[in-house]
Amino acid sequence: MAAPVALIQGASRGLGLQFCRHILAHRPAALLVATCRDPEAAAGLRGLADGHPPGRLTVLRLDVSREEDVRACADRVTESFGRLDLLVNCAAVLHPSGRGETSLRDVTAQGVLSTLTTNAVGPLLVAKHLAPLLLRGGGAFGRQPAEESQRHSGVIVNISAKVGSIGDNSLGGWYSYRMSKAALNMATRNLSIELSRRRPKVLCVSLHPGTVDTDLSRPYHRNVPTDKLFAAELAVNQMMSIVDALDGERTGKAFNWDGTELPW
């Protein structure tokens, strides 16, 4: 049987880098593709690659705001592997300024558009160009049912956020980030419908990692209780547990890090 292939988009730091570490450590047969905007500056990825046999970890340049980059990445993966079992879209930005808007007067068109491009449009384009490869996957991630008609070939994981839930929003603020994650959740839902029409299907899920100790959330750590601020390793372990249990009943939904379903 061919080795499983996973691709982590936005892998140079934070959750993306930890997803790479997790798969390399816990999936010894898997081959890994890690993408980021500037591989030359990705010291963490270079260190991971140096610590594993040649070919185990492939690092590719990918700026999700440039569709030509996405297309070129898909071409490279097609040429080198011919299929894909898991795609995790991690790259995200809180806001170009580094802080979410606290009120309407802080909103700018540039800020909203830039955040939407990275957090929602980019992952959708990555899914567009990699979906043909996921449809050729071997179903190595997730839980396969006994019924042949319900089996899946690949899994798409979009790293979302609880603040993207419209039903859960009682505080307001953070216009760009909330809107981008709500849009990403809609993309997940749409993808799950379209890619479930194929046999075998591709499963799609949005996951909220909790508040993780990364550069994105660091400006707000003082407002987070210590027991609610997670290390990246813990967050990824929890999310991969959800991925390992994913099946056709759960596709197209959003889940908290602890496996509870998030309202749209």
PDB file of C-alpha atoms in Angstrom:
ATOM      1  CA  MET A   1       0.000   0.000   0.000  1.00  0.00           C
ATOM      2  CA  ALA A   2       1.264   3.473  -0.890  1.00  0.00           C
ATOM      3  CA  ALA A   3       2.405   5.731   1.938  1.00  0.00           C
ATOM      4  CA  PRO A   4      -0.150   8.317   3.100  1.00  0.00           C
ATOM      5  CA  VAL A   5       0.552  11.906   2.061  1.00  0.00           C
ATOM      6  CA  ALA A   6      -0.371  14.934   4.199  1.00  0.00           C
ATOM      7  CA  LEU A   7      -0.033  18.622   3.351  1.00  0.00           C
ATOM      8  CA  ILE A   8       0.083  21.345   5.999  1.00  0.00           C
ATOM      9  CA  GLN A   9      -0.551  24.814   4.595  1.00  0.00           C
ATOM     10  CA  GLY A  10       0.933  27.601   6.734  1.00  0.00           C
ATOM     11  CA  ALA A  11       3.535  25.365   8.374  1.00  0.00           C
ATOM     12  CA  SER A  12       6.393  27.680   9.294  1.00  0.00           C
ATOM     13  CA  ARG A  13       5.330  28.324  12.899  1.00  0.00           C
ATOM     14  CA  GLY A  14       2.622  27.898  15.524  1.00  0.00           C
ATOM     15  CA  LEU A  15      -0.071  25.315  14.880  1.00  0.00           C
ATOM     16  CA  GLY A  16       1.133  24.542  11.369  1.00  0.00           C
ATOM     17  CA  LEU A  17       4.628  23.643  12.539  1.00  0.00           C
ATOM     18  CA  GLN A  18       3.186  21.562  15.367  1.00  0.00           C
ATOM     19  CA  PHE A  19       0.945  19.648  12.934  1.00  0.00           C
ATOM     20  CA  CYS A  20       4.133  18.771  11.047  1.00  0.00           C
ATOM     21  CA  ARG A  21       5.843  17.569  14.214  1.00  0.00           C
ATOM     22  CA  HIS A  22       2.799  15.512  15.182  1.00  0.00           C
ATOM     23  CA  ILE A  23       2.460  13.738  11.847  1.00  0.00           C
ATOM     24  CA  LEU A  24       6.173  13.022  11.614  1.00  0.00           C
ATOM     25  CA  ALA A  25       6.149  11.567  15.133  1.00  0.00           C
ATOM     26  CA  HIS A  26       2.842   9.683  15.113  1.00  0.00           C
ATOM     27  CA  ARG A  27       2.508   8.648  11.470  1.00  0.00           C
ATOM     28  CA  PRO A  28       5.879   7.046  10.699  1.00  0.00           C
ATOM     29  CA  ALA A  29       4.727   5.784   7.301  1.00  0.00           C
ATOM     30  CA  ALA A  30       3.341   9.149   6.158  1.00  0.00           C
ATOM     31  CA  LEU A  31       5.027  11.545   3.761  1.00  0.00           C
ATOM     32  CA  LEU A  32       4.618  15.215   4.569  1.00  0.00           C
ATOM     33  CA  VAL A  33       4.420  18.371   2.465  1.00  0.00           C
ATOM     34  CA  ALA A  34       4.773  21.639   4.388  1.00  0.00           C
ATOM     35  CA  THR A  35       4.086  24.994   2.749  1.00  0.00           C
ATOM     36  CA  CYS A  36       4.845  28.567   3.757  1.00  0.00           C
ATOM     37  CA  ARG A  37       5.426  31.937   2.140  1.00  0.00           C
ATOM     38  CA  ASP A  38       9.183  32.003   2.714  1.00  0.00           C
ATOM     39  CA  PRO A  39      10.855  28.582   3.096  1.00  0.00           C
ATOM     40  CA  GLU A  40      14.305  30.191   3.373  1.00  0.00           C
ATOM     41  CA  ALA A  41      13.258  31.934   6.584  1.00  0.00           C
ATOM     42  CA  ALA A  42      11.446  28.907   8.042  1.00  0.00           C
ATOM     43  CA  ALA A  43      14.123  27.730  10.455  1.00  0.00           C
ATOM     44  CA  GLY A  44      11.763  25.375  12.284  1.00  0.00           C
ATOM     45  CA  LEU A  45      10.813  23.565   9.092  1.00  0.00           C
ATOM     46  CA  ARG A  46      14.420  23.335   7.973  1.00  0.00           C
ATOM     47  CA  GLY A  47      15.322  21.779  11.308  1.00  0.00           C
ATOM     48  CA  LEU A  48      12.529  19.219  10.976  1.00  0.00           C
ATOM     49  CA  ALA A  49      13.606  18.332   7.451  1.00  0.00           C
ATOM     50  CA  ASP A  50      17.229  17.899   8.550  1.00  0.00           C
ATOM     51  CA  GLY A  51      16.143  15.512  11.289  1.00  0.00           C
ATOM     52  CA  HIS A  52      14.393  13.075   8.949  1.00  0.00           C
ATOM     53  CA  PRO A  53      15.403  10.977   5.936  1.00  0.00           C
ATOM     54  CA  PRO A  54      15.376  12.732   2.549  1.00  0.00           C
ATOM     55  CA  GLY A  55      11.913  12.754   1.033  1.00  0.00           C
ATOM     56  CA  ARG A  56      10.037  12.395   4.315  1.00  0.00           C
ATOM     57  CA  LEU A  57       9.353  16.147   4.557  1.00  0.00           C
ATOM     58  CA  THR A  58       9.055  18.342   1.468  1.00  0.00           C
ATOM     59  CA  VAL A  59       8.913  22.122   1.959  1.00  0.00           C
ATOM     60  CA  LEU A  60       7.237  24.194  -0.773  1.00  0.00           C
ATOM     61  CA  ARG A  61       6.735  27.916  -1.230  1.00  0.00           C
ATOM     62  CA  LEU A  62       3.076  28.949  -1.110  1.00  0.00           C
ATOM     63  CA  ASP A  63       1.495  32.365  -0.620  1.00  0.00           C
ATOM     64  CA  VAL A  64      -2.254  31.712  -0.417  1.00  0.00           C
ATOM     65  CA  SER A  65      -3.020  35.223  -1.682  1.00  0.00           C
ATOM     66  CA  ARG A  66      -1.494  34.281  -5.070  1.00  0.00           C
ATOM     67  CA  GLU A  67      -3.465  31.692  -7.008  1.00  0.00           C
ATOM     68  CA  GLU A  68      -0.500  31.073  -9.276  1.00  0.00           C
ATOM     69  CA  ASP A  69       1.435  29.915  -6.189  1.00  0.00           C
ATOM     70  CA  VAL A  70      -1.401  27.576  -5.235  1.00  0.00           C
ATOM     71  CA  ARG A  71      -1.547  26.136  -8.746  1.00  0.00           C
ATOM     72  CA  ALA A  72       2.226  25.630  -8.848  1.00  0.00           C
ATOM     73  CA  CYS A  73       2.148  23.885  -5.459  1.00  0.00           C
ATOM     74  CA  ALA A  74      -0.605  21.535  -6.641  1.00  0.00           C
ATOM     75  CA  ASP A  75       1.422  20.750  -9.752  1.00  0.00           C
ATOM     76  CA  ARG A  76       4.457  19.870  -7.628  1.00  0.00           C
ATOM     77  CA  VAL A  77       2.437  17.597  -5.348  1.00  0.00           C
ATOM     78  CA  THR A  78       0.828  15.924  -8.370  1.00  0.00           C
ATOM     79  CA  GLU A  79       4.207  15.322  -9.962  1.00  0.00           C
ATOM     80  CA  SER A  80       5.876  14.044  -6.791  1.00  0.00           C
ATOM     81  CA  PHE A  81       3.077  12.086  -5.098  1.00  0.00           C
ATOM     82  CA  GLY A  82       0.046  11.861  -7.377  1.00  0.00           C
ATOM     83  CA  ARG A  83      -2.432  11.958  -4.517  1.00  0.00           C
ATOM     84  CA  LEU A  84      -3.155  13.440  -1.089  1.00  0.00           C
ATOM     85  CA  ASP A  85      -4.767  11.982   2.055  1.00  0.00           C
ATOM     86  CA  LEU A  86      -4.913  15.006   4.351  1.00  0.00           C
ATOM     87  CA  LEU A  87      -4.937  18.782   3.829  1.00  0.00           C
ATOM     88  CA  VAL A  88      -4.747  21.110   6.837  1.00  0.00           C
ATOM     89  CA  ASN A  89      -5.228  24.830   6.136  1.00  0.00           C
ATOM     90  CA  CYS A  90      -3.493  26.663   9.000  1.00  0.00           C
ATOM     91  CA  ALA A  91      -2.308  30.053   7.722  1.00  0.00           C
ATOM     92  CA  ALA A  92      -4.218  32.904   9.327  1.00  0.00           C
ATOM     93  CA  VAL A  93      -3.881  36.540  10.283  1.00  0.00           C
ATOM     94  CA  LEU A  94      -5.741  38.330  13.062  1.00  0.00           C
ATOM     95  CA  HIS A  95      -5.591  41.652  11.188  1.00  0.00           C
ATOM     96  CA  PRO A  96      -2.849  43.425   9.189  1.00  0.00           C
ATOM     97  CA  SER A  97      -2.328  45.722  12.191  1.00  0.00           C
ATOM     98  CA  GLY A  98      -1.856  42.743  14.515  1.00  0.00           C
ATOM     99  CA  ARG A  99      -4.976  43.596  16.525  1.00  0.00           C
ATOM    100  CA  GLY A 100      -8.659  42.980  15.923  1.00  0.00           C
ATOM    101  CA  GLU A 101     -10.984  45.964  15.539  1.00  0.00           C
ATOM    102  CA  THR A 102     -12.649  46.792  18.851  1.00  0.00           C
ATOM    103  CA  SER A 103     -15.325  48.985  17.259  1.00  0.00           C
ATOM    104  CA  LEU A 104     -16.793  49.994  13.920  1.00  0.00           C
ATOM    105  CA  ARG A 105     -14.628  53.111  13.716  1.00  0.00           C
ATOM    106  CA  ASP A 106     -11.539  50.883  13.464  1.00  0.00           C
ATOM    107  CA  VAL A 107     -12.794  49.072  10.341  1.00  0.00           C
ATOM    108  CA  THR A 108     -11.046  49.732   7.017  1.00  0.00           C
ATOM    109  CA  ALA A 109     -11.654  48.176   3.622  1.00  0.00           C
ATOM    110  CA  GLN A 110      -7.993  47.209   3.340  1.00  0.00           C
ATOM    111  CA  GLY A 111      -8.021  45.465   6.716  1.00  0.00           C
ATOM    112  CA  VAL A 112     -11.173  43.481   5.981  1.00  0.00           C
ATOM    113  CA  LEU A 113     -10.079  42.468   2.484  1.00  0.00           C
ATOM    114  CA  SER A 114      -6.577  41.483   3.553  1.00  0.00           C
ATOM    115  CA  THR A 115      -7.866  39.341   6.420  1.00  0.00           C
ATOM    116  CA  LEU A 116     -10.519  37.686   4.247  1.00  0.00           C
ATOM    117  CA  THR A 117      -7.928  36.921   1.567  1.00  0.00           C
ATOM    118  CA  THR A 118      -5.595  35.073   3.918  1.00  0.00           C
ATOM    119  CA  ASN A 119      -8.141  33.406   6.188  1.00  0.00           C
ATOM    120  CA  ALA A 120     -10.961  32.449   3.788  1.00  0.00           C
ATOM    121  CA  VAL A 121     -10.142  32.960   0.104  1.00  0.00           C
ATOM    122  CA  GLY A 122      -6.690  31.355   0.385  1.00  0.00           C
ATOM    123  CA  PRO A 123      -7.860  28.092   1.983  1.00  0.00           C
ATOM    124  CA  LEU A 124     -10.676  27.853  -0.563  1.00  0.00           C
ATOM    125  CA  LEU A 125      -8.224  28.190  -3.451  1.00  0.00           C
ATOM    126  CA  VAL A 126      -5.947  25.585  -1.877  1.00  0.00           C
ATOM    127  CA  ALA A 127      -8.909  23.221  -1.631  1.00  0.00           C
ATOM    128  CA  LYS A 128      -9.848  23.973  -5.242  1.00  0.00           C
ATOM    129  CA  HIS A 129      -6.450  23.000  -6.627  1.00  0.00           C
ATOM    130  CA  LEU A 130      -5.785  20.081  -4.276  1.00  0.00           C
ATOM    131  CA  ALA A 131      -9.255  18.485  -4.344  1.00  0.00           C
ATOM    132  CA  PRO A 132      -8.388  16.292  -7.379  1.00  0.00           C
ATOM    133  CA  LEU A 133      -5.458  14.870  -5.395  1.00  0.00           C
ATOM    134  CA  LEU A 134      -7.599  14.313  -2.294  1.00  0.00           C
ATOM    135  CA  LEU A 135     -10.105  12.389  -4.408  1.00  0.00           C
ATOM    136  CA  ARG A 136      -7.249  10.005  -5.279  1.00  0.00           C
ATOM    137  CA  GLY A 137      -6.218   9.518  -1.647  1.00  0.00           C
ATOM    138  CA  GLY A 138      -6.249   6.216   0.155  1.00  0.00           C
ATOM    139  CA  GLY A 139      -8.373   7.254   3.124  1.00  0.00           C
ATOM    140  CA  ALA A 140      -5.534   6.942   5.633  1.00  0.00           C
ATOM    141  CA  PHE A 141      -6.918   9.693   7.901  1.00  0.00           C
ATOM    142  CA  GLY A 142     -10.300   9.562   9.601  1.00  0.00           C
ATOM    143  CA  ARG A 143     -12.428   6.526  10.420  1.00  0.00           C
ATOM    144  CA  GLN A 144     -13.532   4.326   7.548  1.00  0.00           C
ATOM    145  CA  PRO A 145     -17.007   2.721   7.808  1.00  0.00           C
ATOM    146  CA  ALA A 146     -17.711  -0.836   6.789  1.00  0.00           C
ATOM    147  CA  GLU A 147     -20.032   0.275   3.971  1.00  0.00           C
ATOM    148  CA  GLU A 148     -18.075   0.772   0.764  1.00  0.00           C
ATOM    149  CA  SER A 149     -20.454   3.521  -0.402  1.00  0.00           C
ATOM    150  CA  GLN A 150     -19.631   5.625   2.663  1.00  0.00           C
ATOM    151  CA  ARG A 151     -15.857   5.376   2.453  1.00  0.00           C
ATOM    152  CA  HIS A 152     -13.722   8.480   1.973  1.00  0.00           C
ATOM    153  CA  SER A 153     -10.487   9.133   0.119  1.00  0.00           C
ATOM    154  CA  GLY A 154      -9.186  12.271   1.830  1.00  0.00           C
ATOM    155  CA  VAL A 155      -9.776  14.842   4.564  1.00  0.00           C
ATOM    156  CA  ILE A 156      -9.741  18.654   4.504  1.00  0.00           C
ATOM    157  CA  VAL A 157      -9.246  20.394   7.858  1.00  0.00           C
ATOM    158  CA  ASN A 158      -9.772  24.152   7.994  1.00  0.00           C
ATOM    159  CA  ILE A 159      -8.443  25.707  11.198  1.00  0.00           C
ATOM    160  CA  SER A 160     -11.230  28.055  12.171  1.00  0.00           C
ATOM    161  CA  ALA A 161     -12.063  29.864  15.426  1.00  0.00           C
ATOM    162  CA  LYS A 162     -14.933  30.017  17.865  1.00  0.00           C
ATOM    163  CA  VAL A 163     -15.275  33.747  17.170  1.00  0.00           C
ATOM    164  CA  GLY A 164     -16.334  32.800  13.634  1.00  0.00           C
ATOM    165  CA  SER A 165     -19.529  31.253  14.999  1.00  0.00           C
ATOM    166  CA  ILE A 166     -22.477  33.574  14.369  1.00  0.00           C
ATOM    167  CA  GLY A 167     -24.642  31.718  16.880  1.00  0.00           C
ATOM    168  CA  ASP A 168     -22.020  32.019  19.608  1.00  0.00           C
ATOM    169  CA  ASN A 169     -21.225  35.704  19.055  1.00  0.00           C
ATOM    170  CA  SER A 170     -22.399  37.753  22.048  1.00  0.00           C
ATOM    171  CA  LEU A 171     -19.519  40.234  22.332  1.00  0.00           C
ATOM    172  CA  GLY A 172     -19.075  41.720  18.840  1.00  0.00           C
ATOM    173  CA  GLY A 173     -15.855  43.378  17.725  1.00  0.00           C
ATOM    174  CA  TRP A 174     -13.045  41.820  15.687  1.00  0.00           C
ATOM    175  CA  TYR A 175     -15.005  42.448  12.493  1.00  0.00           C
ATOM    176  CA  SER A 176     -12.400  41.280   9.988  1.00  0.00           C
ATOM    177  CA  TYR A 177     -11.347  38.156  11.873  1.00  0.00           C
ATOM    178  CA  ARG A 178     -14.881  37.085  12.779  1.00  0.00           C
ATOM    179  CA  MET A 179     -16.090  37.639   9.216  1.00  0.00           C
ATOM    180  CA  SER A 180     -13.145  35.737   7.731  1.00  0.00           C
ATOM    181  CA  LYS A 181     -13.656  32.706   9.965  1.00  0.00           C
ATOM    182  CA  ALA A 182     -17.417  32.710   9.342  1.00  0.00           C
ATOM    183  CA  ALA A 183     -16.641  32.757   5.615  1.00  0.00           C
ATOM    184  CA  LEU A 184     -14.166  29.904   6.082  1.00  0.00           C
ATOM    185  CA  ASN A 185     -16.851  27.889   7.871  1.00  0.00           C
ATOM    186  CA  MET A 186     -19.207  28.422   4.937  1.00  0.00           C
ATOM    187  CA  ALA A 187     -16.460  27.258   2.577  1.00  0.00           C
ATOM    188  CA  THR A 188     -16.054  24.119   4.700  1.00  0.00           C
ATOM    189  CA  ARG A 189     -19.774  23.433   4.492  1.00  0.00           C
ATOM    190  CA  ASN A 190     -19.892  24.000   0.727  1.00  0.00           C
ATOM    191  CA  LEU A 191     -16.837  21.813   0.151  1.00  0.00           C
ATOM    192  CA  SER A 192     -18.318  19.021   2.232  1.00  0.00           C
ATOM    193  CA  ILE A 193     -21.452  18.999   0.077  1.00  0.00           C
ATOM    194  CA  GLU A 194     -19.709  19.087  -3.294  1.00  0.00           C
ATOM    195  CA  LEU A 195     -16.968  16.627  -2.373  1.00  0.00           C
ATOM    196  CA  SER A 196     -19.457  14.184  -0.820  1.00  0.00           C
ATOM    197  CA  ARG A 197     -21.029  13.643  -4.221  1.00  0.00           C
ATOM    198  CA  ARG A 198     -17.953  11.737  -5.351  1.00  0.00           C
ATOM    199  CA  ARG A 199     -17.154   8.136  -4.498  1.00  0.00           C
ATOM    200  CA  PRO A 200     -15.113   7.836  -2.429  1.00  0.00           C
ATOM    201  CA  LYS A 201     -15.869  11.234  -0.906  1.00  0.00           C
ATOM    202  CA  VAL A 202     -13.629  13.839   0.718  1.00  0.00           C
ATOM    203  CA  LEU A 203     -14.493  14.759   4.315  1.00  0.00           C
ATOM    204  CA  CYS A 204     -14.298  18.428   5.328  1.00  0.00           C
ATOM    205  CA  VAL A 205     -14.318  19.920   8.813  1.00  0.00           C
ATOM    206  CA  SER A 206     -13.657  23.230  10.585  1.00  0.00           C
ATOM    207  CA  LEU A 207     -11.770  22.976  13.878  1.00  0.00           C
ATOM    208  CA  HIS A 208     -11.382  25.498  16.686  1.00  0.00           C
ATOM    209  CA  PRO A 209      -8.057  24.852  18.467  1.00  0.00           C
ATOM    210  CA  GLY A 210      -8.884  26.880  21.562  1.00  0.00           C
ATOM    211  CA  THR A 211      -6.744  29.848  22.562  1.00  0.00           C
ATOM    212  CA  VAL A 212      -3.241  28.679  21.716  1.00  0.00           C
ATOM    213  CA  ASP A 213       0.055  30.201  22.781  1.00  0.00           C
ATOM    214  CA  THR A 214       1.060  31.480  19.335  1.00  0.00           C
ATOM    215  CA  ASP A 215       2.086  34.811  17.845  1.00  0.00           C
ATOM    216  CA  LEU A 216      -1.468  35.390  16.557  1.00  0.00           C
ATOM    217  CA  SER A 217      -3.090  35.329  20.002  1.00  0.00           C
ATOM    218  CA  ARG A 218      -0.184  36.713  22.049  1.00  0.00           C
ATOM    219  CA  PRO A 219      -1.505  40.327  22.298  1.00  0.00           C
ATOM    220  CA  TYR A 220      -4.527  38.956  24.194  1.00  0.00           C
ATOM    221  CA  HIS A 221      -2.925  36.435  26.546  1.00  0.00           C
ATOM    222  CA  ARG A 222      -3.371  38.623  29.622  1.00  0.00           C
ATOM    223  CA  ASN A 223      -7.158  38.256  29.260  1.00  0.00           C
ATOM    224  CA  VAL A 224      -7.056  34.448  29.023  1.00  0.00           C
ATOM    225  CA  PRO A 225      -7.183  32.258  32.180  1.00  0.00           C
ATOM    226  CA  THR A 226      -4.036  30.157  32.448  1.00  0.00           C
ATOM    227  CA  ASP A 227      -6.027  26.912  32.225  1.00  0.00           C
ATOM    228  CA  LYS A 228      -7.567  28.081  28.941  1.00  0.00           C
ATOM    229  CA  LEU A 229      -4.296  29.002  27.214  1.00  0.00           C
ATOM    230  CA  PHE A 230      -3.090  25.879  25.427  1.00  0.00           C
ATOM    231  CA  ALA A 231       0.325  24.871  24.214  1.00  0.00           C
ATOM    232  CA  ALA A 232       0.391  24.161  20.476  1.00  0.00           C
ATOM    233  CA  GLU A 233       1.264  20.522  21.167  1.00  0.00           C
ATOM    234  CA  LEU A 234      -1.861  19.989  23.280  1.00  0.00           C
ATOM    235  CA  ALA A 235      -4.111  21.756  20.768  1.00  0.00           C
ATOM    236  CA  VAL A 236      -2.805  19.708  17.825  1.00  0.00           C
ATOM    237  CA  ASN A 237      -3.081  16.445  19.779  1.00  0.00           C
ATOM    238  CA  GLN A 238      -6.716  17.229  20.514  1.00  0.00           C
ATOM    239  CA  MET A 239      -7.509  18.222  16.925  1.00  0.00           C
ATOM    240  CA  MET A 240      -5.813  15.157  15.464  1.00  0.00           C
ATOM    241  CA  SER A 241      -7.944  13.013  17.774  1.00  0.00           C
ATOM    242  CA  ILE A 242     -10.992  14.586  16.118  1.00  0.00           C
ATOM    243  CA  VAL A 243      -9.516  13.944  12.671  1.00  0.00           C
ATOM    244  CA  ASP A 244      -8.806  10.310  13.545  1.00  0.00           C
ATOM    245  CA  ALA A 245     -12.491   9.839  14.499  1.00  0.00           C
ATOM    246  CA  LEU A 246     -13.900  11.783  11.542  1.00  0.00           C
ATOM    247  CA  ASP A 247     -16.453  10.056   9.340  1.00  0.00           C
ATOM    248  CA  GLY A 248     -19.300  10.892   6.990  1.00  0.00           C
ATOM    249  CA  GLU A 249     -21.625  11.791   9.866  1.00  0.00           C
ATOM    250  CA  ARG A 250     -19.331  14.617  10.965  1.00  0.00           C
ATOM    251  CA  THR A 251     -18.299  16.088   7.629  1.00  0.00           C
ATOM    252  CA  GLY A 252     -19.319  19.668   6.964  1.00  0.00           C
ATOM    253  CA  LYS A 253     -19.421  20.647  10.647  1.00  0.00           C
ATOM    254  CA  ALA A 254     -17.376  22.771  13.040  1.00  0.00           C
ATOM    255  CA  PHE A 255     -15.928  21.390  16.265  1.00  0.00           C
ATOM    256  CA  ASN A 256     -14.214  22.705  19.361  1.00  0.00           C
ATOM    257  CA  TRP A 257     -10.831  21.305  20.321  1.00  0.00           C
ATOM    258  CA  ASP A 258     -12.612  18.996  22.797  1.00  0.00           C
ATOM    259  CA  GLY A 259     -14.837  17.462  20.116  1.00  0.00           C
ATOM    260  CA  THR A 260     -18.033  19.326  20.958  1.00  0.00           C
ATOM    261  CA  GLU A 261     -19.885  20.741  17.957  1.00  0.00           C
ATOM    262  CA  LEU A 262     -19.836  24.503  17.407  1.00  0.00           C
ATOM    263  CA  PRO A 263     -22.980  26.313  16.205  1.00  0.00           C
ATOM    264  CA  TRP A 264     -22.719  28.090  12.899  1.00  0.00           C
TER     265      TRP A 264
END
